[in-house]
PDB file of C-alpha atoms in Angstrom:
ATOM      1  CA  VAL A  41      84.074 125.146  92.001  1.00 58.00           C
ATOM      2  CA  ALA A  42      84.757 123.697  95.432  1.00 65.00           C
ATOM      3  CA  ALA A  43      84.507 119.946  95.776  1.00 79.00           C
ATOM      4  CA  THR A  44      81.545 118.574  97.709  1.00 90.00           C
ATOM      5  CA  ALA A  45      82.430 117.299 101.177  1.00 92.00           C
ATOM      6  CA  SER A  46      82.379 113.516 101.304  1.00 95.00           C
ATOM      7  CA  GLU A  47      79.587 111.619 103.049  1.00 96.00           C
ATOM      8  CA  ALA A  48      81.714 108.465 103.428  1.00 97.00           C
ATOM      9  CA  CYS A  49      81.980 107.363 107.067  1.00 97.00           C
ATOM     10  CA  ASP A  50      83.491 103.887 107.164  1.00 98.00           C
ATOM     11  CA  LEU A  51      85.954 102.249 109.517  1.00 98.00           C
ATOM     12  CA  ASN A  52      87.881  99.972 107.173  1.00 97.00           C
ATOM     13  CA  GLY A  53      90.297  98.449 109.660  1.00 97.00           C
ATOM     14  CA  VAL A  54      92.633  99.013 112.578  1.00 97.00           C
ATOM     15  CA  THR A  55      96.326  98.212 112.956  1.00 96.00           C
ATOM     16  CA  SER A  56      98.856  98.679 115.729  1.00 96.00           C
ATOM     17  CA  ASP A  57     102.555  99.479 115.690  1.00 90.00           C
ATOM     18  CA  ASN A  58     102.950  96.902 118.463  1.00 89.00           C
ATOM     19  CA  LYS A  59     103.131  93.400 116.979  1.00 83.00           C
ATOM     20  CA  GLY A  60     101.510  91.873 120.055  1.00 91.00           C
ATOM     21  CA  VAL A  61      98.305  93.886 119.590  1.00 97.00           C
ATOM     22  CA  THR A  62      95.763  92.845 116.953  1.00 96.00           C
ATOM     23  CA  ALA A  63      92.397  94.220 115.874  1.00 97.00           C
ATOM     24  CA  GLU A  64      89.882  92.401 113.712  1.00 96.00           C
ATOM     25  CA  PHE A  65      86.201  92.767 112.972  1.00 97.00           C
ATOM     26  CA  ASP A  66      83.993  90.202 114.699  1.00 96.00           C
ATOM     27  CA  SER A  67      82.931  87.402 112.346  1.00 93.00           C
ATOM     28  CA  THR A  68      79.395  87.461 113.788  1.00 94.00           C
ATOM     29  CA  VAL A  69      78.871  91.220 114.303  1.00 95.00           C
ATOM     30  CA  ALA A  70      80.194  93.184 111.337  1.00 94.00           C
ATOM     31  CA  THR A  71      80.388  96.503 113.172  1.00 97.00           C
ATOM     32  CA  ARG A  72      82.168  95.163 116.280  1.00 97.00           C
ATOM     33  CA  LEU A  73      85.937  95.391 116.522  1.00 97.00           C
ATOM     34  CA  VAL A  74      87.744  92.791 118.622  1.00 98.00           C
ATOM     35  CA  LEU A  75      90.968  94.196 120.083  1.00 98.00           C
ATOM     36  CA  THR A  76      93.306  91.520 121.444  1.00 97.00           C
ATOM     37  CA  VAL A  77      96.254  92.454 123.659  1.00 97.00           C
ATOM     38  CA  PRO A  78      99.049  90.305 125.140  1.00 97.00           C
ATOM     39  CA  HIS A  79      98.423  88.899 128.610  1.00 97.00           C
ATOM     40  CA  SER A  80     101.154  91.084 130.111  1.00 95.00           C
ATOM     41  CA  PHE A  81      99.501  94.238 128.732  1.00 96.00           C
ATOM     42  CA  ASN A  82      96.419  93.753 130.923  1.00 97.00           C
ATOM     43  CA  VAL A  83      97.457  95.327 134.228  1.00 96.00           C
ATOM     44  CA  GLU A  84      95.509  95.705 137.457  1.00 96.00           C
ATOM     45  CA  THR A  85      95.980  99.463 137.886  1.00 96.00           C
ATOM     46  CA  TYR A  86      97.172 102.232 135.586  1.00 97.00           C
ATOM     47  CA  ASN A  87     100.634 103.650 136.143  1.00 96.00           C
ATOM     48  CA  SER A  88     101.894 106.284 133.725  1.00 94.00           C
ATOM     49  CA  SER A  89     105.489 105.084 133.990  1.00 95.00           C
ATOM     50  CA  SER A  90     105.043 101.315 133.813  1.00 95.00           C
ATOM     51  CA  THR A  91     101.735 100.376 132.160  1.00 96.00           C
ATOM     52  CA  PRO A  92     102.306  99.023 128.621  1.00 95.00           C
ATOM     53  CA  THR A  93     100.823 101.361 126.024  1.00 96.00           C
ATOM     54  CA  PHE A  94     100.235 100.995 122.308  1.00 97.00           C
ATOM     55  CA  ALA A  95      99.151 103.009 119.303  1.00 97.00           C
ATOM     56  CA  LEU A  96      96.082 102.197 117.221  1.00 97.00           C
ATOM     57  CA  ASN A  97      95.967 103.299 113.602  1.00 97.00           C
ATOM     58  CA  PHE A  98      92.391 103.686 112.337  1.00 98.00           C
ATOM     59  CA  ASP A  99      91.764 103.365 108.593  1.00 98.00           C
ATOM     60  CA  ILE A 100      88.705 105.578 108.091  1.00 98.00           C
ATOM     61  CA  SER A 101      87.112 107.290 105.124  1.00 98.00           C
ATOM     62  CA  GLU A 102      89.049 110.245 103.728  1.00 96.00           C
ATOM     63  CA  GLY A 103      88.310 113.438 105.616  1.00 97.00           C
ATOM     64  CA  ALA A 104      86.297 111.629 108.297  1.00 98.00           C
ATOM     65  CA  THR A 105      86.706 111.768 112.077  1.00 98.00           C
ATOM     66  CA  LEU A 106      86.503 108.872 114.528  1.00 98.00           C
ATOM     67  CA  THR A 107      85.502 109.327 118.160  1.00 98.00           C
ATOM     68  CA  GLY A 108      85.447 106.727 120.922  1.00 97.00           C
ATOM     69  CA  GLY A 109      83.449 106.096 124.082  1.00 96.00           C
ATOM     70  CA  THR A 110      80.389 107.903 125.362  1.00 95.00           C
ATOM     71  CA  ASP A 111      82.584 110.970 125.898  1.00 93.00           C
ATOM     72  CA  ASN A 112      83.238 111.069 122.131  1.00 95.00           C
ATOM     73  CA  LEU A 113      86.997 111.411 122.494  1.00 96.00           C
ATOM     74  CA  LYS A 114      88.697 112.071 119.182  1.00 97.00           C
ATOM     75  CA  TRP A 115      90.825 109.073 118.159  1.00 98.00           C
ATOM     76  CA  ALA A 116      91.405 109.746 114.460  1.00 98.00           C
ATOM     77  CA  ALA A 117      91.009 112.699 112.097  1.00 97.00           C
ATOM     78  CA  PRO A 118      92.935 114.487 109.342  1.00 96.00           C
ATOM     79  CA  ASP A 119      96.211 115.927 110.671  1.00 94.00           C
ATOM     80  CA  PHE A 120      95.504 114.547 114.134  1.00 96.00           C
ATOM     81  CA  GLU A 121      98.043 112.705 116.285  1.00 95.00           C
ATOM     82  CA  ALA A 122      96.296 110.352 118.698  1.00 95.00           C
ATOM     83  CA  LYS A 123      97.485 109.523 122.199  1.00 96.00           C
ATOM     84  CA  LYS A 124      98.394 106.018 123.374  1.00 97.00           C
ATOM     85  CA  PHE A 125      95.991 103.278 124.461  1.00 98.00           C
ATOM     86  CA  ALA A 126      96.296 100.763 127.318  1.00 97.00           C
ATOM     87  CA  VAL A 127      94.231  97.993 128.904  1.00 98.00           C
ATOM     88  CA  VAL A 128      93.588  97.961 132.662  1.00 98.00           C
ATOM     89  CA  ASP A 129      91.646  95.068 134.177  1.00 97.00           C
ATOM     90  CA  GLY A 130      90.056  94.369 130.800  1.00 97.00           C
ATOM     91  CA  VAL A 131      89.038  98.010 130.222  1.00 97.00           C
ATOM     92  CA  LEU A 132      90.402 100.151 127.378  1.00 98.00           C
ATOM     93  CA  PHE A 133      92.257 103.295 128.480  1.00 98.00           C
ATOM     94  CA  TYR A 134      93.078 106.293 126.290  1.00 97.00           C
ATOM     95  CA  ASP A 135      95.655 108.873 127.293  1.00 97.00           C
ATOM     96  CA  GLY A 136      95.716 107.512 130.843  1.00 97.00           C
ATOM     97  CA  ALA A 137      91.960 107.463 131.473  1.00 97.00           C
ATOM     98  CA  ALA A 138      89.331 104.734 131.175  1.00 97.00           C
ATOM     99  CA  VAL A 139      87.169 104.885 128.058  1.00 97.00           C
ATOM    100  CA  ALA A 140      83.494 105.168 129.030  1.00 97.00           C
ATOM    101  CA  GLY A 141      81.421 102.596 127.173  1.00 96.00           C
ATOM    102  CA  ASN A 142      82.495 100.554 124.162  1.00 97.00           C
ATOM    103  CA  THR A 143      81.223 102.622 121.254  1.00 97.00           C
ATOM    104  CA  MET A 144      82.943 104.317 118.320  1.00 98.00           C
ATOM    105  CA  LYS A 145      81.496 106.710 115.766  1.00 98.00           C
ATOM    106  CA  VAL A 146      82.809 107.753 112.383  1.00 98.00           C
ATOM    107  CA  THR A 147      81.592 111.154 111.208  1.00 98.00           C
ATOM    108  CA  ALA A 148      81.921 111.970 107.532  1.00 98.00           C
ATOM    109  CA  GLU A 149      83.747 114.972 106.139  1.00 97.00           C
ATOM    110  CA  ASN A 150      80.369 116.660 105.587  1.00 96.00           C
ATOM    111  CA  ASN A 151      79.688 116.450 109.365  1.00 95.00           C
ATOM    112  CA  ARG A 152      76.263 114.905 108.725  1.00 96.00           C
ATOM    113  CA  ALA A 153      76.649 111.242 107.814  1.00 97.00           C
ATOM    114  CA  THR A 154      77.737 108.948 110.662  1.00 98.00           C
ATOM    115  CA  LYS A 155      78.240 105.247 111.262  1.00 98.00           C
ATOM    116  CA  SER A 156      78.431 103.562 114.673  1.00 98.00           C
ATOM    117  CA  TYR A 157      80.698 100.721 115.771  1.00 98.00           C
ATOM    118  CA  THR A 158      81.512  98.930 119.020  1.00 98.00           C
ATOM    119  CA  PHE A 159      84.692  97.379 120.360  1.00 98.00           C
ATOM    120  CA  LYS A 160      85.458  94.399 122.558  1.00 97.00           C
ATOM    121  CA  ILE A 161      88.662  93.800 124.545  1.00 98.00           C
ATOM    122  CA  GLU A 162      90.169  90.322 124.656  1.00 97.00           C
ATOM    123  CA  VAL A 163      93.308  89.336 126.569  1.00 97.00           C
ATOM    124  CA  ALA A 164      95.488  86.634 125.034  1.00 96.00           C
ATOM    125  CA  PRO A 165      96.625  83.670 127.144  1.00 97.00           C
ATOM    126  CA  VAL A 166     100.056  84.035 128.710  1.00 97.00           C
ATOM    127  CA  ASP A 167     102.715  83.222 126.105  1.00 96.00           C
ATOM    128  CA  ALA A 168     105.408  80.608 126.798  1.00 97.00           C
ATOM    129  CA  ASP A 169     107.248  80.945 123.467  1.00 97.00           C
ATOM    130  CA  ALA A 170     110.976  81.673 123.851  1.00 98.00           C
ATOM    131  CA  THR A 171     112.093  80.847 120.317  1.00 98.00           C
ATOM    132  CA  ILE A 172     113.921  83.012 117.820  1.00 98.00           C
ATOM    133  CA  ALA A 173     112.435  83.771 114.411  1.00 97.00           C
ATOM    134  CA  SER A 174     115.585  85.254 112.866  1.00 98.00           C
ATOM    135  CA  ILE A 175     118.935  86.889 113.541  1.00 98.00           C
ATOM    136  CA  LYS A 176     120.526  89.429 111.215  1.00 97.00           C
ATOM    137  CA  VAL A 177     124.023  90.834 111.380  1.00 97.00           C
ATOM    138  CA  GLY A 178     124.008  93.951 109.277  1.00 95.00           C
ATOM    139  CA  GLU A 179     122.187  92.855 106.121  1.00 95.00           C
ATOM    140  CA  THR A 180     123.211  89.193 106.456  1.00 97.00           C
ATOM    141  CA  GLU A 181     120.853  86.664 107.976  1.00 97.00           C
ATOM    142  CA  ALA A 182     122.339  84.087 110.336  1.00 98.00           C
ATOM    143  CA  VAL A 183     121.741  80.378 109.761  1.00 97.00           C
ATOM    144  CA  ALA A 184     120.266  78.218 112.509  1.00 97.00           C
ATOM    145  CA  GLY A 185     122.086  75.010 113.367  1.00 96.00           C
ATOM    146  CA  GLU A 186     121.812  72.309 115.998  1.00 95.00           C
ATOM    147  CA  GLU A 187     121.499  73.016 119.716  1.00 95.00           C
ATOM    148  CA  ASN A 188     120.334  76.610 119.204  1.00 97.00           C
ATOM    149  CA  ALA A 189     123.588  77.573 117.497  1.00 97.00           C
ATOM    150  CA  TYR A 190     123.439  80.320 114.857  1.00 98.00           C
ATOM    151  CA  THR A 191     126.274  81.135 112.471  1.00 97.00           C
ATOM    152  CA  VAL A 192     126.701  84.023 110.081  1.00 97.00           C
ATOM    153  CA  GLU A 193     129.165  84.407 107.222  1.00 96.00           C
ATOM    154  CA  LEU A 194     129.861  88.089 106.752  1.00 95.00           C
ATOM    155  CA  PRO A 195     131.120  89.764 103.565  1.00 94.00           C
ATOM    156  CA  TYR A 196     134.860  90.081 103.107  1.00 93.00           C
ATOM    157  CA  GLY A 197     136.271  93.047 104.966  1.00 92.00           C
ATOM    158  CA  SER A 198     133.499  93.240 107.560  1.00 94.00           C
ATOM    159  CA  ASP A 199     134.530  94.494 110.980  1.00 95.00           C
ATOM    160  CA  ILE A 200     133.190  91.845 113.344  1.00 95.00           C
ATOM    161  CA  THR A 201     134.193  93.963 116.333  1.00 95.00           C
ATOM    162  CA  LYS A 202     131.512  96.525 115.439  1.00 96.00           C
ATOM    163  CA  ALA A 203     128.523  94.600 114.161  1.00 96.00           C
ATOM    164  CA  ALA A 204     124.862  95.597 114.142  1.00 97.00           C
ATOM    165  CA  VAL A 205     122.842  92.626 115.407  1.00 98.00           C
ATOM    166  CA  GLU A 206     119.064  92.334 115.149  1.00 97.00           C
ATOM    167  CA  VAL A 207     117.258  89.489 116.918  1.00 98.00           C
ATOM    168  CA  GLU A 208     113.582  88.872 116.136  1.00 97.00           C
ATOM    169  CA  THR A 209     111.754  86.630 118.565  1.00 97.00           C
ATOM    170  CA  THR A 210     108.861  84.488 117.366  1.00 96.00           C
ATOM    171  CA  SER A 211     106.644  85.969 120.048  1.00 95.00           C
ATOM    172  CA  ALA A 212     106.123  89.719 120.000  1.00 92.00           C
ATOM    173  CA  VAL A 213     106.127  89.782 123.805  1.00 94.00           C
ATOM    174  CA  ALA A 214     109.280  87.745 124.456  1.00 96.00           C
ATOM    175  CA  THR A 215     112.450  89.559 125.523  1.00 95.00           C
ATOM    176  CA  CYS A 216     116.085  88.812 124.817  1.00 96.00           C
ATOM    177  CA  LYS A 217     119.369  89.603 126.523  1.00 98.00           C
ATOM    178  CA  ILE A 218     122.580  89.578 124.523  1.00 98.00           C
ATOM    179  CA  THR A 219     125.994  89.006 126.117  1.00 98.00           C
ATOM    180  CA  PRO A 220     128.468  90.694 125.800  1.00 97.00           C
ATOM    181  CA  GLU A 221     126.335  93.827 125.709  1.00 96.00           C
ATOM    182  CA  ALA A 222     126.426  96.325 122.878  1.00 96.00           C
ATOM    183  CA  VAL A 223     128.754  99.306 123.004  1.00 96.00           C
ATOM    184  CA  GLU A 224     127.338 102.377 121.270  1.00 95.00           C
ATOM    185  CA  GLY A 225     124.750 100.177 119.557  1.00 95.00           C
ATOM    186  CA  VAL A 226     127.121  97.584 118.052  1.00 96.00           C
ATOM    187  CA  TYR A 227     128.452  94.215 119.171  1.00 98.00           C
ATOM    188  CA  ASP A 228     131.884  92.605 119.204  1.00 97.00           C
ATOM    189  CA  LEU A 229     131.482  89.164 117.595  1.00 97.00           C
ATOM    190  CA  THR A 230     135.115  88.143 118.011  1.00 96.00           C
ATOM    191  CA  ASN A 231     134.204  85.472 120.561  1.00 96.00           C
ATOM    192  CA  GLY A 232     130.572  85.157 119.563  1.00 97.00           C
ATOM    193  CA  LEU A 233     127.425  86.146 121.428  1.00 98.00           C
ATOM    194  CA  GLU A 234     125.082  84.450 123.867  1.00 98.00           C
ATOM    195  CA  ILE A 235     121.408  85.285 123.469  1.00 98.00           C
ATOM    196  CA  VAL A 236     118.926  84.400 126.211  1.00 98.00           C
ATOM    197  CA  VAL A 237     115.248  84.693 125.253  1.00 98.00           C
ATOM    198  CA  THR A 238     112.658  84.867 128.030  1.00 98.00           C
ATOM    199  CA  ALA A 239     109.007  84.206 127.235  1.00 97.00           C
ATOM    200  CA  GLU A 240     106.158  86.420 128.409  1.00 96.00           C
ATOM    201  CA  ASP A 241     105.473  83.995 131.277  1.00 96.00           C
ATOM    202  CA  GLY A 242     108.804  85.043 132.813  1.00 95.00           C
ATOM    203  CA  THR A 243     109.980  81.474 133.440  1.00 97.00           C
ATOM    204  CA  THR A 244     110.418  79.825 130.039  1.00 98.00           C
ATOM    205  CA  THR A 245     113.855  80.580 128.598  1.00 98.00           C
ATOM    206  CA  GLU A 246     116.014  79.443 125.707  1.00 98.00           C
ATOM    207  CA  THR A 247     119.733  80.122 125.274  1.00 98.00           C
ATOM    208  CA  TYR A 248     121.242  80.623 121.803  1.00 98.00           C
ATOM    209  CA  THR A 249     124.720  81.341 120.469  1.00 98.00           C
ATOM    210  CA  LEU A 250     125.812  83.406 117.490  1.00 98.00           C
ATOM    211  CA  THR A 251     129.163  82.902 115.818  1.00 97.00           C
ATOM    212  CA  ALA A 252     130.514  85.017 112.960  1.00 95.00           C
ATOM    213  CA  THR A 253     133.010  84.013 110.272  1.00 87.00           C
TER     214      THR A 253
END
């Protein structure tokens, strides 16, 4: 006996692979999703090669389909790979085109039951955070000291001339430049590294050092 197609049609939540993008349900309107993007993601015009894009992962009822905008573009469904989103002058774009309206609809597996939602775009204030959250060399976490100096004690026998270094900035939209640069993905820590973090505002910077023993 074949199972009955589900009539569940809920949007349970939305996440993004980009740490700077958040999505939460409005505290005053239960069916409205508030999508917040970093200030630098909100561009004036769309450019396929330079406009920041991001993925949205929709948690919907099993077997259901989610469509967005008045054009009912498919954004989520079983075995469906969605395109990227962007924000242009406060308007949500999908796959390079503006989304018409601000509606979303979840259609149940049985293709009869539906539930409607709306979304709202918010742009975060420009971020001036240029701090570091953590530095890891291989599997070892570096220790922060005074004057932005990090040190790491590596296991015996480690080759400090070919070290994998991972820097996590506190802000998801800050950038960092490491000197000397990596060669084939690894760094030479013989004389240490200099790490310059630049905040989203483009002017706030912090300089850090990393020394290995």
